[in-house]
CSV table of C-alpha atoms in Angstrom, one decimal:
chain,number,residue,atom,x,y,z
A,1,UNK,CA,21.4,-18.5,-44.3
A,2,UNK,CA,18.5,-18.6,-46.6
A,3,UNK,CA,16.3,-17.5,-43.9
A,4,UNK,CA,18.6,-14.0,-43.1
A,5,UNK,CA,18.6,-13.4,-46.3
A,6,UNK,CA,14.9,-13.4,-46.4
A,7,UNK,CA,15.2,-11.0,-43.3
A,8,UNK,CA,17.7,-8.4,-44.6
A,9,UNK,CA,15.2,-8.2,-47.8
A,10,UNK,CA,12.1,-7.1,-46.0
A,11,UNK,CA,14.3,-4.9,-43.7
A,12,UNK,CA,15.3,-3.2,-46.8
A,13,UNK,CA,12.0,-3.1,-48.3
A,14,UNK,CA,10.6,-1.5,-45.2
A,15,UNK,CA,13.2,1.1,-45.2
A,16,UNK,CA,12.7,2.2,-48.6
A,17,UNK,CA,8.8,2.4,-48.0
A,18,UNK,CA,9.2,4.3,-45.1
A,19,UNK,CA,11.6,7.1,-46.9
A,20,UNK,CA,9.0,7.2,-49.5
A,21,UNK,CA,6.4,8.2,-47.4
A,22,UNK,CA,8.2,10.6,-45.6
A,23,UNK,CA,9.3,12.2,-48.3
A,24,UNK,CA,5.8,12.4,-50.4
A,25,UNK,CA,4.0,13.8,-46.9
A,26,UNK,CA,6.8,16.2,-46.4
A,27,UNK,CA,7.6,15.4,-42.5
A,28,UNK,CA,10.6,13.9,-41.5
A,29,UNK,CA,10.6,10.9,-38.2
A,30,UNK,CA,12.8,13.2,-36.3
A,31,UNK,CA,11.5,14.7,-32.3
A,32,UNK,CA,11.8,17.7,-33.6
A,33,UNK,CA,8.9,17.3,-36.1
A,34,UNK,CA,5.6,19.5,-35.1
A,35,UNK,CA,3.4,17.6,-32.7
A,36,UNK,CA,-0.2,17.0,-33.6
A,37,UNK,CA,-3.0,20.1,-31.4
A,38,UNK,CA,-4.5,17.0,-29.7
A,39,UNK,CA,-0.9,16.1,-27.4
A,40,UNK,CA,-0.8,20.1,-27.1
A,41,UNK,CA,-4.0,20.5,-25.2
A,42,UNK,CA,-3.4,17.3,-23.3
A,43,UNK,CA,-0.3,19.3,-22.0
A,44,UNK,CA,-2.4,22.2,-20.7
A,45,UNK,CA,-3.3,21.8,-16.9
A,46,UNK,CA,-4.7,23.5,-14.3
A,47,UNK,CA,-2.8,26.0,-11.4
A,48,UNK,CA,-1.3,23.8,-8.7
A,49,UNK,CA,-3.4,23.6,-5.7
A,50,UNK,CA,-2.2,22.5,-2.0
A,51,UNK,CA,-1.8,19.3,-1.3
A,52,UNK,CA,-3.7,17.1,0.7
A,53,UNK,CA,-3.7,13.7,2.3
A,54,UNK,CA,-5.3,10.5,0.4
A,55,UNK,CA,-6.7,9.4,3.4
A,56,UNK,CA,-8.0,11.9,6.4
A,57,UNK,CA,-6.3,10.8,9.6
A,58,UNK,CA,-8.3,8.6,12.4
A,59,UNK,CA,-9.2,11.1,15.6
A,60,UNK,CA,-7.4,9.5,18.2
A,61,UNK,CA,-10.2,7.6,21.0
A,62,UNK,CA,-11.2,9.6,23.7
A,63,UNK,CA,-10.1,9.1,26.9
A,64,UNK,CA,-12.4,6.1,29.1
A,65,UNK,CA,-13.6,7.0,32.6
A,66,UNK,CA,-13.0,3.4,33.1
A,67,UNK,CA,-9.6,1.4,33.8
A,68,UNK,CA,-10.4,-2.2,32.3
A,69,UNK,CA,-6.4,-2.9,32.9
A,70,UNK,CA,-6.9,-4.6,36.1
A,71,UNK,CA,-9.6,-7.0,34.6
A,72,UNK,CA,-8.4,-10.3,34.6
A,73,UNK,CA,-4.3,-8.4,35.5
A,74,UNK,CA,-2.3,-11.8,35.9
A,75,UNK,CA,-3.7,-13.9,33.4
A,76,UNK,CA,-2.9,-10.8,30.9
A,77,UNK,CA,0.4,-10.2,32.2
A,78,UNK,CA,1.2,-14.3,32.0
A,79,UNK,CA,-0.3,-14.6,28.1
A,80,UNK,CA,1.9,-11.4,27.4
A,81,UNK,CA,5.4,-12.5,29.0
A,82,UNK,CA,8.2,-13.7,26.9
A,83,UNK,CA,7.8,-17.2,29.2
A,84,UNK,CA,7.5,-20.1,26.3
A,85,UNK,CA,3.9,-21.2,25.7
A,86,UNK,CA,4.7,-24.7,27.4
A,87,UNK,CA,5.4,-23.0,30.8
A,88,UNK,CA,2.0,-20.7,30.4
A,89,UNK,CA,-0.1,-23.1,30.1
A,90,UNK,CA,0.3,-24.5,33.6
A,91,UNK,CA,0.4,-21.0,35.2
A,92,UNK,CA,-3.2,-20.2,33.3
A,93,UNK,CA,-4.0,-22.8,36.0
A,94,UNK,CA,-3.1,-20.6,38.6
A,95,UNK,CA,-4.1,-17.0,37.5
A,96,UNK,CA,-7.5,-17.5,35.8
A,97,UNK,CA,-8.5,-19.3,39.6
A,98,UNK,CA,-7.1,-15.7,41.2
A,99,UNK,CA,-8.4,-13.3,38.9
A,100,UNK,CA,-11.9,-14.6,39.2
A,101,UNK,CA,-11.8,-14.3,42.6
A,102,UNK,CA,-10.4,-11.1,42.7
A,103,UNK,CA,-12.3,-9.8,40.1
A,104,UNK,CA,-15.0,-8.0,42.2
A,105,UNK,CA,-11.8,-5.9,43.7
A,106,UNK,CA,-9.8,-5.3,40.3
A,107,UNK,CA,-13.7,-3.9,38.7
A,108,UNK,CA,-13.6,-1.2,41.9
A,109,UNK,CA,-9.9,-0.1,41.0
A,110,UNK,CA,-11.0,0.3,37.7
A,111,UNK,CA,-13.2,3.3,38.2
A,112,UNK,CA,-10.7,5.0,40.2
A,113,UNK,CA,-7.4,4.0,38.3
């Protein structure tokens, strides 16, 4: 209890300092109290101007003479199915045999797909 006491004192003490001081400089703690010229001319700004975007937009790519989507076809197709990575591993087996063989073919449809 001691130590509320000790509380509610300085509470007090601090309440009558700060009315004293308010009333010997004459301003009150109130909003409506004039603001100092420095907050005034941080409140001046400048005419709005357009906006723009933070970051410029990437140009998209233009398009390639070349078709690299038949390089290497069923071994791309196999690695991007929905099969479960247990059952590609045994068809990579298969298509990486194929492709290389047919790669000579699949680099000719390129320049005309």
């Amino acid at each position: 209890m001691d130590l509320h006491r000790r509380t509610h004192h300085w509470i007090v003490l601090l309440a009558a300092l700060v009315s004293l001081t308010t009333a010997r400089t004459g301003q009150a703690l109130s909003p409506t109290a004039p603001q100092p010229a420095v907050i005034e001319l941080a409140q001046q700004t400048e005419p709005p101007r357009d906006l723009e975007p933070r970051y410029q937009p990437v140009p998209p790519q233009p398009k390639s003479w070349y078709n690299n989507s038949y390089l290497f076809a069923l071994t791309r197709g196999v690695s991007n199915s929905t099969m479960d990575p247990a059952a590609q591993a045994p068809l990579f087996l298969l298509t990486v045999p194929l492709d290389l063989v047919l790669l000579p073919i699949a680099a000719i449809g390129g320049l005309f797909g």
